[in-house]
PDB file of C-alpha atoms in Angstrom:
ATOM      1  CA  UNK Y 254       0.000   0.000   0.000  1.00 45.00           C
ATOM      2  CA  UNK Y 255       1.182   3.532  -0.861  1.00 52.00           C
ATOM      3  CA  UNK Y 256       2.500   5.205   2.284  1.00 53.00           C
ATOM      4  CA  UNK Y 257       0.380   8.277   1.497  1.00 59.00           C
ATOM      5  CA  UNK Y 258      -2.868   6.453   0.709  1.00 64.00           C
ATOM      6  CA  UNK Y 259      -5.763   6.720   3.132  1.00 74.00           C
ATOM      7  CA  UNK Y 260      -6.636   3.727   5.285  1.00 87.00           C
ATOM      8  CA  UNK Y 261      -9.935   2.064   5.974  1.00 94.00           C
ATOM      9  CA  UNK Y 262     -11.338   3.844   9.077  1.00 96.00           C
ATOM     10  CA  UNK Y 263     -12.900   0.560  10.187  1.00 97.00           C
ATOM     11  CA  UNK Y 264      -9.522  -1.219  10.183  1.00 96.00           C
ATOM     12  CA  UNK Y 265      -7.844   1.689  12.010  1.00 96.00           C
ATOM     13  CA  UNK Y 266     -10.606   1.712  14.617  1.00 97.00           C
ATOM     14  CA  UNK Y 267     -10.349  -2.023  15.315  1.00 97.00           C
ATOM     15  CA  UNK Y 268      -6.547  -2.127  15.477  1.00 94.00           C
ATOM     16  CA  UNK Y 269      -6.198   0.946  17.687  1.00 93.00           C
ATOM     17  CA  UNK Y 270      -8.932  -0.235  20.068  1.00 94.00           C
ATOM     18  CA  UNK Y 271      -7.295  -3.651  20.347  1.00 93.00           C
ATOM     19  CA  UNK Y 272      -3.938  -2.064  21.101  1.00 89.00           C
ATOM     20  CA  UNK Y 273      -5.279  -0.081  24.048  1.00 85.00           C
ATOM     21  CA  UNK Y 274      -3.971  -1.686  27.252  1.00 74.00           C
ATOM     22  CA  UNK Y 275      -2.882  -4.796  25.321  1.00 75.00           C
ATOM     23  CA  UNK Y 276       0.553  -5.908  24.101  1.00 78.00           C
ATOM     24  CA  UNK Y 277       1.193  -5.821  20.336  1.00 81.00           C
ATOM     25  CA  UNK Y 278       2.148  -9.516  20.371  1.00 80.00           C
ATOM     26  CA  UNK Y 279      -1.269 -10.440  21.788  1.00 81.00           C
ATOM     27  CA  UNK Y 280      -3.104  -8.303  19.236  1.00 90.00           C
ATOM     28  CA  UNK Y 281      -1.503  -9.537  16.003  1.00 90.00           C
ATOM     29  CA  UNK Y 282      -3.204 -12.928  15.776  1.00 91.00           C
ATOM     30  CA  UNK Y 283      -6.511 -11.649  17.139  1.00 92.00           C
ATOM     31  CA  UNK Y 284      -6.570  -8.787  14.633  1.00 95.00           C
ATOM     32  CA  UNK Y 285      -5.974 -11.055  11.647  1.00 95.00           C
ATOM     33  CA  UNK Y 286      -8.734 -13.423  12.754  1.00 95.00           C
ATOM     34  CA  UNK Y 287     -11.099 -10.514  13.426  1.00 97.00           C
ATOM     35  CA  UNK Y 288     -10.597  -8.915  10.018  1.00 97.00           C
ATOM     36  CA  UNK Y 289     -10.936 -12.297   8.326  1.00 97.00           C
ATOM     37  CA  UNK Y 290     -14.295 -13.014   9.970  1.00 97.00           C
ATOM     38  CA  UNK Y 291     -15.583  -9.410  10.229  1.00 98.00           C
ATOM     39  CA  UNK Y 292     -14.002  -7.707   7.183  1.00 97.00           C
ATOM     40  CA  UNK Y 293     -16.431  -4.765   7.221  1.00 97.00           C
ATOM     41  CA  UNK Y 294     -18.388  -2.788   9.766  1.00 97.00           C
ATOM     42  CA  UNK Y 295     -21.534  -4.306   8.254  1.00 97.00           C
ATOM     43  CA  UNK Y 296     -20.281  -7.843   8.933  1.00 97.00           C
ATOM     44  CA  UNK Y 297     -19.474  -6.889  12.503  1.00 98.00           C
ATOM     45  CA  UNK Y 298     -22.903  -5.348  13.051  1.00 97.00           C
ATOM     46  CA  UNK Y 299     -24.565  -8.588  11.888  1.00 97.00           C
ATOM     47  CA  UNK Y 300     -22.519 -10.769  14.273  1.00 97.00           C
ATOM     48  CA  UNK Y 301     -23.864 -11.973  17.607  1.00 94.00           C
ATOM     49  CA  UNK Y 302     -22.403 -10.565  20.811  1.00 91.00           C
ATOM     50  CA  UNK Y 303     -21.204 -14.039  21.814  1.00 87.00           C
ATOM     51  CA  UNK Y 304     -19.257 -14.350  18.556  1.00 92.00           C
ATOM     52  CA  UNK Y 305     -17.737 -10.891  19.020  1.00 94.00           C
ATOM     53  CA  UNK Y 306     -16.641 -11.715  22.565  1.00 90.00           C
ATOM     54  CA  UNK Y 307     -15.083 -14.998  21.439  1.00 88.00           C
ATOM     55  CA  UNK Y 308     -13.024 -13.092  18.869  1.00 93.00           C
ATOM     56  CA  UNK Y 309     -11.882 -10.789  21.683  1.00 91.00           C
ATOM     57  CA  UNK Y 310     -10.636 -13.722  23.746  1.00 85.00           C
ATOM     58  CA  UNK Y 311      -7.269 -13.055  25.359  1.00 82.00           C
ATOM     59  CA  UNK Y 312      -7.371  -9.268  24.908  1.00 86.00           C
ATOM     60  CA  UNK Y 313      -9.029  -8.455  28.236  1.00 80.00           C
ATOM     61  CA  UNK Y 314     -11.248  -5.498  29.148  1.00 81.00           C
ATOM     62  CA  UNK Y 315     -14.241  -7.040  27.404  1.00 85.00           C
ATOM     63  CA  UNK Y 316     -16.286  -3.861  27.655  1.00 86.00           C
ATOM     64  CA  UNK Y 317     -14.188  -2.704  24.679  1.00 92.00           C
ATOM     65  CA  UNK Y 318     -15.590  -5.531  22.560  1.00 93.00           C
ATOM     66  CA  UNK Y 319     -19.165  -4.764  23.604  1.00 92.00           C
ATOM     67  CA  UNK Y 320     -18.690  -1.088  22.775  1.00 95.00           C
ATOM     68  CA  UNK Y 321     -17.198  -1.989  19.399  1.00 97.00           C
ATOM     69  CA  UNK Y 322     -20.298  -4.059  18.636  1.00 97.00           C
ATOM     70  CA  UNK Y 323     -22.629  -1.229  19.686  1.00 97.00           C
ATOM     71  CA  UNK Y 324     -20.712   1.297  17.602  1.00 97.00           C
ATOM     72  CA  UNK Y 325     -20.761  -0.972  14.531  1.00 98.00           C
ATOM     73  CA  UNK Y 326     -24.541  -1.157  14.734  1.00 97.00           C
ATOM     74  CA  UNK Y 327     -24.844   2.605  15.093  1.00 97.00           C
ATOM     75  CA  UNK Y 328     -22.520   3.259  12.150  1.00 97.00           C
ATOM     76  CA  UNK Y 329     -24.510   0.863   9.949  1.00 97.00           C
ATOM     77  CA  UNK Y 330     -27.801   2.439  11.030  1.00 96.00           C
ATOM     78  CA  UNK Y 331     -26.381   5.815   9.990  1.00 94.00           C
ATOM     79  CA  UNK Y 332     -25.436   4.675   6.488  1.00 96.00           C
ATOM     80  CA  UNK Y 333     -22.294   2.618   7.116  1.00 95.00           C
ATOM     81  CA  UNK Y 334     -19.759   5.456   7.035  1.00 95.00           C
ATOM     82  CA  UNK Y 335     -17.660   6.617   9.951  1.00 96.00           C
ATOM     83  CA  UNK Y 336     -17.997  10.270  11.004  1.00 95.00           C
ATOM     84  CA  UNK Y 337     -15.112  12.420   9.837  1.00 95.00           C
ATOM     85  CA  UNK Y 338     -15.090  14.834  12.756  1.00 96.00           C
ATOM     86  CA  UNK Y 339     -13.963  14.418  16.355  1.00 96.00           C
ATOM     87  CA  UNK Y 340     -17.238  15.399  18.039  1.00 96.00           C
ATOM     88  CA  UNK Y 341     -19.334  12.785  16.239  1.00 97.00           C
ATOM     89  CA  UNK Y 342     -16.679  10.090  16.600  1.00 97.00           C
ATOM     90  CA  UNK Y 343     -16.325  10.630  20.349  1.00 96.00           C
ATOM     91  CA  UNK Y 344     -20.106  10.373  20.694  1.00 96.00           C
ATOM     92  CA  UNK Y 345     -19.908   6.703  19.650  1.00 97.00           C
ATOM     93  CA  UNK Y 346     -19.597   4.014  22.377  1.00 95.00           C
ATOM     94  CA  UNK Y 347     -16.010   3.313  23.385  1.00 93.00           C
ATOM     95  CA  UNK Y 348     -14.387   5.902  21.104  1.00 96.00           C
ATOM     96  CA  UNK Y 349     -12.407   8.388  23.160  1.00 94.00           C
ATOM     97  CA  UNK Y 350     -10.022  11.198  22.315  1.00 94.00           C
ATOM     98  CA  UNK Y 351      -7.128   8.921  21.337  1.00 94.00           C
ATOM     99  CA  UNK Y 352      -9.119   6.565  19.092  1.00 95.00           C
ATOM    100  CA  UNK Y 353     -10.934   9.458  17.427  1.00 97.00           C
ATOM    101  CA  UNK Y 354      -7.610  11.141  16.718  1.00 96.00           C
ATOM    102  CA  UNK Y 355      -6.176   7.927  15.273  1.00 95.00           C
ATOM    103  CA  UNK Y 356      -9.129   7.489  12.901  1.00 97.00           C
ATOM    104  CA  UNK Y 357      -9.105  11.134  11.784  1.00 97.00           C
ATOM    105  CA  UNK Y 358      -5.335  11.193  11.366  1.00 96.00           C
ATOM    106  CA  UNK Y 359      -4.503   7.756   9.949  1.00 94.00           C
ATOM    107  CA  UNK Y 360      -7.693   7.162   7.933  1.00 95.00           C
ATOM    108  CA  UNK Y 361      -8.875  10.654   6.941  1.00 95.00           C
ATOM    109  CA  UNK Y 362      -5.440  12.369   6.915  1.00 95.00           C
ATOM    110  CA  UNK Y 363      -6.625  15.275   9.035  1.00 96.00           C
ATOM    111  CA  UNK Y 364      -4.106  17.146  11.179  1.00 95.00           C
ATOM    112  CA  UNK Y 365      -5.539  15.659  14.367  1.00 96.00           C
ATOM    113  CA  UNK Y 366      -3.541  14.727  17.441  1.00 97.00           C
ATOM    114  CA  UNK Y 367      -3.294  11.327  19.084  1.00 96.00           C
ATOM    115  CA  UNK Y 368      -1.949  10.453  22.509  1.00 95.00           C
ATOM    116  CA  UNK Y 369      -1.149   6.848  23.382  1.00 92.00           C
ATOM    117  CA  UNK Y 370       1.325   5.356  25.838  1.00 92.00           C
ATOM    118  CA  UNK Y 371       4.164   5.574  23.336  1.00 94.00           C
ATOM    119  CA  UNK Y 372       3.661   9.295  22.756  1.00 97.00           C
ATOM    120  CA  UNK Y 373       3.304   9.942  26.488  1.00 97.00           C
ATOM    121  CA  UNK Y 374       6.704   8.325  27.010  1.00 97.00           C
ATOM    122  CA  UNK Y 375       8.310  10.315  24.173  1.00 98.00           C
ATOM    123  CA  UNK Y 376       6.858  13.649  25.310  1.00 98.00           C
ATOM    124  CA  UNK Y 377       7.719  13.042  28.963  1.00 98.00           C
ATOM    125  CA  UNK Y 378      11.351  12.393  28.070  1.00 98.00           C
ATOM    126  CA  UNK Y 379      11.597  15.264  25.607  1.00 98.00           C
ATOM    127  CA  UNK Y 380      10.568  17.791  28.259  1.00 98.00           C
ATOM    128  CA  UNK Y 381      11.451  15.845  31.431  1.00 98.00           C
ATOM    129  CA  UNK Y 382       7.835  15.958  32.573  1.00 97.00           C
ATOM    130  CA  UNK Y 383       7.548  14.205  35.913  1.00 95.00           C
ATOM    131  CA  UNK Y 384       3.767  13.857  35.691  1.00 94.00           C
ATOM    132  CA  UNK Y 385       1.316  11.714  33.723  1.00 94.00           C
ATOM    133  CA  UNK Y 386      -1.711  12.885  31.704  1.00 93.00           C
ATOM    134  CA  UNK Y 387      -4.078  10.967  33.967  1.00 82.00           C
ATOM    135  CA  UNK Y 388      -3.368  12.965  37.117  1.00 68.00           C
ATOM    136  CA  UNK Y 389      -5.355  16.172  36.529  1.00 87.00           C
ATOM    137  CA  UNK Y 390      -6.738  18.365  33.753  1.00 92.00           C
ATOM    138  CA  UNK Y 391      -3.686  20.623  33.574  1.00 94.00           C
ATOM    139  CA  UNK Y 392      -1.396  17.611  33.155  1.00 95.00           C
ATOM    140  CA  UNK Y 393      -3.614  16.099  30.495  1.00 95.00           C
ATOM    141  CA  UNK Y 394      -3.851  19.412  28.655  1.00 96.00           C
ATOM    142  CA  UNK Y 395      -0.043  19.713  28.587  1.00 96.00           C
ATOM    143  CA  UNK Y 396       0.324  16.378  26.814  1.00 97.00           C
ATOM    144  CA  UNK Y 397      -2.479  17.068  24.348  1.00 97.00           C
ATOM    145  CA  UNK Y 398      -1.072  20.496  23.558  1.00 97.00           C
ATOM    146  CA  UNK Y 399       2.277  18.882  22.745  1.00 97.00           C
ATOM    147  CA  UNK Y 400       0.534  16.258  20.620  1.00 97.00           C
ATOM    148  CA  UNK Y 401      -1.244  18.998  18.640  1.00 97.00           C
ATOM    149  CA  UNK Y 402       2.018  20.909  18.187  1.00 97.00           C
ATOM    150  CA  UNK Y 403       3.433  17.889  16.374  1.00 97.00           C
ATOM    151  CA  UNK Y 404       0.225  17.148  14.447  1.00 96.00           C
ATOM    152  CA  UNK Y 405      -0.238  20.714  13.262  1.00 95.00           C
ATOM    153  CA  UNK Y 406       3.160  20.676  11.535  1.00 91.00           C
ATOM    154  CA  UNK Y 407       1.394  18.963   8.639  1.00 88.00           C
ATOM    155  CA  UNK Y 408       0.970  15.390   7.390  1.00 93.00           C
ATOM    156  CA  UNK Y 409      -0.095  14.346  10.891  1.00 95.00           C
ATOM    157  CA  UNK Y 410      -0.811  10.827   9.670  1.00 95.00           C
ATOM    158  CA  UNK Y 411       2.928  10.410   9.045  1.00 95.00           C
ATOM    159  CA  UNK Y 412       4.085  12.304  12.128  1.00 96.00           C
ATOM    160  CA  UNK Y 413       1.748  10.474  14.493  1.00 96.00           C
ATOM    161  CA  UNK Y 414       2.663   7.064  13.170  1.00 94.00           C
ATOM    162  CA  UNK Y 415       6.373   7.923  13.278  1.00 96.00           C
ATOM    163  CA  UNK Y 416       6.075   9.004  16.928  1.00 97.00           C
ATOM    164  CA  UNK Y 417       4.195   5.815  17.842  1.00 94.00           C
ATOM    165  CA  UNK Y 418       6.807   3.704  16.101  1.00 95.00           C
ATOM    166  CA  UNK Y 419       9.609   5.680  17.753  1.00 97.00           C
ATOM    167  CA  UNK Y 420       8.093   4.996  21.158  1.00 96.00           C
ATOM    168  CA  UNK Y 421       7.572   1.330  20.400  1.00 93.00           C
ATOM    169  CA  UNK Y 422      10.978   0.505  18.937  1.00 95.00           C
ATOM    170  CA  UNK Y 423      13.475   3.152  20.163  1.00 98.00           C
ATOM    171  CA  UNK Y 424      12.094   5.181  23.058  1.00 98.00           C
ATOM    172  CA  UNK Y 425      11.163   1.983  24.871  1.00 96.00           C
ATOM    173  CA  UNK Y 426       9.976   1.752  28.439  1.00 94.00           C
ATOM    174  CA  UNK Y 427      13.081  -0.195  29.468  1.00 94.00           C
ATOM    175  CA  UNK Y 428      16.470  -0.136  27.767  1.00 96.00           C
ATOM    176  CA  UNK Y 429      15.663   2.759  25.415  1.00 97.00           C
ATOM    177  CA  UNK Y 430      17.940   3.002  22.384  1.00 98.00           C
ATOM    178  CA  UNK Y 431      18.792   6.657  22.965  1.00 97.00           C
ATOM    179  CA  UNK Y 432      21.985   6.555  20.894  1.00 96.00           C
ATOM    180  CA  UNK Y 433      19.895   5.625  17.839  1.00 96.00           C
ATOM    181  CA  UNK Y 434      17.133   8.176  18.465  1.00 97.00           C
ATOM    182  CA  UNK Y 435      16.669  10.711  15.616  1.00 97.00           C
ATOM    183  CA  UNK Y 436      15.381  13.393  18.025  1.00 97.00           C
ATOM    184  CA  UNK Y 437      17.989  13.006  20.767  1.00 97.00           C
ATOM    185  CA  UNK Y 438      19.231  16.578  20.229  1.00 96.00           C
ATOM    186  CA  UNK Y 439      15.921  18.010  21.488  1.00 97.00           C
ATOM    187  CA  UNK Y 440      15.443  15.463  24.268  1.00 98.00           C
ATOM    188  CA  UNK Y 441      16.160  16.866  27.741  1.00 98.00           C
ATOM    189  CA  UNK Y 442      16.148  13.436  29.366  1.00 98.00           C
ATOM    190  CA  UNK Y 443      18.805  12.196  26.935  1.00 97.00           C
ATOM    191  CA  UNK Y 444      20.924  15.313  27.364  1.00 97.00           C
ATOM    192  CA  UNK Y 445      20.854  14.815  31.142  1.00 97.00           C
ATOM    193  CA  UNK Y 446      21.324  11.040  31.019  1.00 96.00           C
ATOM    194  CA  UNK Y 447      17.963  10.452  32.731  1.00 96.00           C
ATOM    195  CA  UNK Y 448      15.818   8.800  30.058  1.00 97.00           C
ATOM    196  CA  UNK Y 449      14.754   5.875  32.245  1.00 96.00           C
ATOM    197  CA  UNK Y 450      13.528   8.273  34.960  1.00 96.00           C
ATOM    198  CA  UNK Y 451      10.694   9.392  32.679  1.00 97.00           C
ATOM    199  CA  UNK Y 452       7.775   9.090  32.596  1.00 96.00           C
ATOM    200  CA  UNK Y 453       7.143   8.505  36.314  1.00 94.00           C
ATOM    201  CA  UNK Y 454       5.878   5.064  37.233  1.00 89.00           C
ATOM    202  CA  UNK Y 455       2.135   4.759  37.500  1.00 82.00           C
ATOM    203  CA  UNK Y 456       1.216   3.394  40.914  1.00 77.00           C
ATOM    204  CA  UNK Y 457      -1.325   0.584  40.791  1.00 76.00           C
ATOM    205  CA  UNK Y 458      -3.081  -0.328  43.995  1.00 82.00           C
ATOM    206  CA  UNK Y 459      -4.392  -3.849  43.877  1.00 86.00           C
ATOM    207  CA  UNK Y 460      -7.404  -5.018  45.844  1.00 90.00           C
ATOM    208  CA  UNK Y 461      -7.279  -8.541  47.238  1.00 94.00           C
ATOM    209  CA  UNK Y 462     -10.243 -10.707  46.210  1.00 94.00           C
ATOM    210  CA  UNK Y 463     -10.824 -14.121  47.791  1.00 96.00           C
ATOM    211  CA  UNK Y 464     -13.660 -16.369  46.762  1.00 95.00           C
ATOM    212  CA  UNK Y 465     -14.655 -19.422  44.799  1.00 96.00           C
ATOM    213  CA  UNK Y 466     -16.000 -20.469  41.410  1.00 95.00           C
ATOM    214  CA  UNK Y 467     -18.873 -22.920  41.317  1.00 96.00           C
ATOM    215  CA  UNK Y 468     -18.330 -25.480  38.549  1.00 97.00           C
ATOM    216  CA  UNK Y 469     -21.581 -27.456  38.410  1.00 98.00           C
ATOM    217  CA  UNK Y 470     -21.780 -30.475  36.131  1.00 98.00           C
ATOM    218  CA  UNK Y 471     -24.297 -33.225  35.427  1.00 97.00           C
ATOM    219  CA  UNK Y 472     -23.718 -36.964  35.093  1.00 96.00           C
ATOM    220  CA  UNK Y 473     -22.977 -36.564  31.362  1.00 96.00           C
ATOM    221  CA  UNK Y 474     -20.123 -34.102  31.888  1.00 94.00           C
ATOM    222  CA  UNK Y 475     -21.999 -30.950  30.885  1.00 97.00           C
ATOM    223  CA  UNK Y 476     -21.120 -27.834  32.912  1.00 97.00           C
ATOM    224  CA  UNK Y 477     -23.417 -24.978  33.876  1.00 97.00           C
ATOM    225  CA  UNK Y 478     -22.455 -21.489  32.711  1.00 95.00           C
ATOM    226  CA  UNK Y 479     -24.302 -18.363  33.791  1.00 92.00           C
ATOM    227  CA  UNK Y 480     -23.779 -14.626  33.554  1.00 84.00           C
ATOM    228  CA  UNK Y 481     -22.214 -13.267  36.711  1.00 70.00           C
ATOM    229  CA  UNK Y 482     -23.582  -9.743  37.340  1.00 66.00           C
ATOM    230  CA  UNK Y 483     -22.303  -9.682  40.936  1.00 65.00           C
ATOM    231  CA  UNK Y 484     -18.688 -10.269  39.898  1.00 71.00           C
ATOM    232  CA  UNK Y 485     -16.572  -7.082  39.717  1.00 75.00           C
ATOM    233  CA  UNK Y 486     -14.386  -8.438  36.896  1.00 77.00           C
ATOM    234  CA  UNK Y 487     -16.455 -10.864  34.767  1.00 77.00           C
ATOM    235  CA  UNK Y 488     -19.642  -8.831  34.685  1.00 75.00           C
ATOM    236  CA  UNK Y 489     -22.301 -10.178  32.295  1.00 75.00           C
ATOM    237  CA  UNK Y 490     -19.941 -12.736  30.789  1.00 82.00           C
ATOM    238  CA  UNK Y 491     -21.031 -16.331  30.334  1.00 86.00           C
ATOM    239  CA  UNK Y 492     -18.916 -18.113  32.926  1.00 91.00           C
ATOM    240  CA  UNK Y 493     -19.028 -20.166  36.106  1.00 94.00           C
ATOM    241  CA  UNK Y 494     -20.931 -18.597  39.012  1.00 93.00           C
ATOM    242  CA  UNK Y 495     -18.339 -16.726  41.076  1.00 93.00           C
ATOM    243  CA  UNK Y 496     -18.653 -15.574  44.684  1.00 93.00           C
ATOM    244  CA  UNK Y 497     -16.493 -13.425  46.907  1.00 93.00           C
ATOM    245  CA  UNK Y 498     -16.196 -15.445  50.105  1.00 94.00           C
ATOM    246  CA  UNK Y 499     -13.750 -14.835  52.948  1.00 94.00           C
ATOM    247  CA  UNK Y 500     -13.960 -18.465  54.150  1.00 95.00           C
ATOM    248  CA  UNK Y 501     -13.288 -19.952  50.715  1.00 94.00           C
ATOM    249  CA  UNK Y 502     -10.303 -21.928  51.992  1.00 95.00           C
ATOM    250  CA  UNK Y 503     -12.308 -23.872  54.551  1.00 93.00           C
ATOM    251  CA  UNK Y 504     -13.108 -27.342  53.213  1.00 92.00           C
ATOM    252  CA  UNK Y 505     -16.825 -27.092  53.794  1.00 93.00           C
ATOM    253  CA  UNK Y 506     -19.655 -26.521  51.340  1.00 95.00           C
ATOM    254  CA  UNK Y 507     -20.195 -22.721  51.330  1.00 95.00           C
ATOM    255  CA  UNK Y 508     -23.669 -21.689  52.297  1.00 94.00           C
ATOM    256  CA  UNK Y 509     -23.610 -18.909  49.705  1.00 94.00           C
ATOM    257  CA  UNK Y 510     -23.450 -21.575  46.951  1.00 95.00           C
ATOM    258  CA  UNK Y 511     -27.037 -22.444  47.848  1.00 94.00           C
ATOM    259  CA  UNK Y 512     -28.012 -19.288  45.969  1.00 93.00           C
ATOM    260  CA  UNK Y 513     -27.318 -21.335  42.841  1.00 95.00           C
ATOM    261  CA  UNK Y 514     -27.867 -24.993  43.778  1.00 96.00           C
ATOM    262  CA  UNK Y 515     -29.903 -26.439  46.624  1.00 96.00           C
ATOM    263  CA  UNK Y 516     -28.171 -28.963  48.937  1.00 94.00           C
ATOM    264  CA  UNK Y 517     -30.791 -31.569  48.003  1.00 96.00           C
ATOM    265  CA  UNK Y 518     -29.593 -31.399  44.386  1.00 97.00           C
ATOM    266  CA  UNK Y 519     -25.915 -32.020  45.232  1.00 97.00           C
ATOM    267  CA  UNK Y 520     -24.737 -35.531  44.415  1.00 97.00           C
ATOM    268  CA  UNK Y 521     -21.082 -34.918  45.301  1.00 97.00           C
ATOM    269  CA  UNK Y 522     -18.630 -32.037  45.528  1.00 97.00           C
ATOM    270  CA  UNK Y 523     -14.883 -31.381  45.808  1.00 96.00           C
ATOM    271  CA  UNK Y 524     -12.474 -28.463  45.872  1.00 97.00           C
ATOM    272  CA  UNK Y 525     -10.148 -29.138  42.946  1.00 97.00           C
ATOM    273  CA  UNK Y 526      -7.610 -26.321  43.235  1.00 97.00           C
ATOM    274  CA  UNK Y 527      -6.995 -22.586  43.403  1.00 97.00           C
ATOM    275  CA  UNK Y 528      -6.678 -20.069  40.577  1.00 96.00           C
ATOM    276  CA  UNK Y 529      -4.446 -17.044  41.116  1.00 96.00           C
ATOM    277  CA  UNK Y 530      -4.998 -14.244  38.660  1.00 94.00           C
ATOM    278  CA  UNK Y 531      -4.881 -10.463  38.238  1.00 89.00           C
ATOM    279  CA  UNK Y 532      -7.623  -8.526  36.490  1.00 83.00           C
ATOM    280  CA  UNK Y 533      -7.572  -4.717  36.288  1.00 75.00           C
ATOM    281  CA  UNK Y 534      -6.952  -3.766  39.947  1.00 83.00           C
ATOM    282  CA  UNK Y 535      -7.801  -7.106  41.528  1.00 90.00           C
ATOM    283  CA  UNK Y 536      -5.412  -9.759  42.858  1.00 93.00           C
ATOM    284  CA  UNK Y 537      -7.532 -12.886  42.856  1.00 95.00           C
ATOM    285  CA  UNK Y 538      -7.368 -16.105  44.817  1.00 96.00           C
ATOM    286  CA  UNK Y 539     -10.242 -18.222  43.635  1.00 96.00           C
ATOM    287  CA  UNK Y 540     -10.864 -21.792  44.763  1.00 97.00           C
ATOM    288  CA  UNK Y 541     -12.680 -24.056  42.336  1.00 97.00           C
ATOM    289  CA  UNK Y 542     -15.618 -25.940  43.826  1.00 97.00           C
ATOM    290  CA  UNK Y 543     -16.796 -28.711  41.516  1.00 98.00           C
ATOM    291  CA  UNK Y 544     -20.300 -30.027  42.137  1.00 98.00           C
ATOM    292  CA  UNK Y 545     -22.187 -32.820  40.421  1.00 98.00           C
ATOM    293  CA  UNK Y 546     -25.892 -32.056  40.327  1.00 98.00           C
ATOM    294  CA  UNK Y 547     -28.553 -34.742  40.475  1.00 97.00           C
ATOM    295  CA  UNK Y 548     -30.674 -32.902  37.897  1.00 97.00           C
ATOM    296  CA  UNK Y 549     -30.929 -29.641  35.944  1.00 97.00           C
ATOM    297  CA  UNK Y 550     -33.983 -28.611  37.954  1.00 94.00           C
ATOM    298  CA  UNK Y 551     -33.678 -25.101  39.351  1.00 94.00           C
ATOM    299  CA  UNK Y 552     -30.399 -24.503  37.500  1.00 96.00           C
ATOM    300  CA  UNK Y 553     -31.033 -22.001  34.689  1.00 94.00           C
ATOM    301  CA  UNK Y 554     -28.216 -21.179  32.305  1.00 94.00           C
ATOM    302  CA  UNK Y 555     -26.295 -22.872  29.506  1.00 95.00           C
ATOM    303  CA  UNK Y 556     -25.182 -26.484  29.895  1.00 97.00           C
ATOM    304  CA  UNK Y 557     -21.986 -26.941  27.902  1.00 96.00           C
ATOM    305  CA  UNK Y 558     -20.090 -30.214  27.280  1.00 96.00           C
ATOM    306  CA  UNK Y 559     -16.711 -30.174  29.036  1.00 94.00           C
ATOM    307  CA  UNK Y 560     -14.763 -30.420  25.767  1.00 92.00           C
ATOM    308  CA  UNK Y 561     -16.488 -27.283  24.423  1.00 92.00           C
ATOM    309  CA  UNK Y 562     -15.870 -25.080  27.465  1.00 92.00           C
ATOM    310  CA  UNK Y 563     -12.630 -23.550  26.090  1.00 87.00           C
ATOM    311  CA  UNK Y 564     -14.554 -22.315  23.028  1.00 84.00           C
ATOM    312  CA  UNK Y 565     -17.438 -20.880  25.055  1.00 87.00           C
ATOM    313  CA  UNK Y 566     -15.499 -19.131  27.809  1.00 88.00           C
ATOM    314  CA  UNK Y 567     -13.752 -15.940  26.788  1.00 84.00           C
ATOM    315  CA  UNK Y 568     -11.700 -14.788  29.778  1.00 86.00           C
ATOM    316  CA  UNK Y 569      -8.251 -16.161  30.576  1.00 87.00           C
ATOM    317  CA  UNK Y 570      -9.254 -16.213  34.253  1.00 91.00           C
ATOM    318  CA  UNK Y 571     -12.215 -18.515  33.570  1.00 92.00           C
ATOM    319  CA  UNK Y 572     -10.050 -20.660  31.275  1.00 92.00           C
ATOM    320  CA  UNK Y 573      -7.870 -21.439  34.310  1.00 95.00           C
ATOM    321  CA  UNK Y 574     -10.996 -22.601  36.143  1.00 96.00           C
ATOM    322  CA  UNK Y 575     -11.791 -24.939  33.252  1.00 95.00           C
ATOM    323  CA  UNK Y 576      -8.426 -26.658  33.676  1.00 95.00           C
ATOM    324  CA  UNK Y 577      -9.211 -27.396  37.328  1.00 96.00           C
ATOM    325  CA  UNK Y 578     -12.423 -29.209  36.374  1.00 95.00           C
ATOM    326  CA  UNK Y 579     -10.651 -31.851  34.254  1.00 92.00           C
ATOM    327  CA  UNK Y 580     -10.180 -34.456  36.958  1.00 88.00           C
ATOM    328  CA  UNK Y 581     -13.555 -34.125  38.643  1.00 93.00           C
TER     329      UNK Y 581
END
């Protein structure tokens, strides 16, 4: 493709949304599969939510996938073309300032600014800014003003992509290749030998979560999956019922599990292991309680054969639970 040719706004939107808070290596395979199965916004709008979520498997933050699906439907309802201005783009579900700027810059070749993690790192080092754009409005405005200074120089689609690539390959988070950097002469952090001191580290405070997952099966090896609206990290996903429970490590049948299955319907049960996982701000310790039910009575949800669970469950956390059901 000609370097100066305009890109498909749909493809830019999908790739940039996937890359938010996700490593490039994890996105590459998922993006190829996505574009193969949903090559146009119309194809995406026709897909079921379950199919969309399965294609998002492994990328995390599943609200992004749901917002993508909602936006696809809105775009199709409005004639199938993406808006070509920031205000209308940012009015669509899940499209924020960065994604809107990427679409306008890379697809429509407008002199619009973008600000992703790579550009934050480059700008912080250039000016030795010891603050992040998430802290307050003044900090955020400083970064966006710098981003617009670069974009307004002209051909922002080239400048923005060059800055992103510079941040990804040269101005790296660790072991930056400062000696190879084409803008080292205007970089304060390089001049002062302090590149790795910028940007400041973002402090993440994790919340400890202890509980259990209820893996209910029948005599034929089918497992019950339900949506879990009470879970803070697998909300509305089809998964095993999950409960926060301080006494999860006691080897007794938790009374709270009776919210799903009555004791009279329990044929046998066993704790089969513990899953340790981190999601957003949660550090999770989740025991797996496998239960064989006498019947399906009073157990609404989807009964899935054990061998098909990996295809039906989208989160990596729930996939670990699946593994601990194998020997039950």
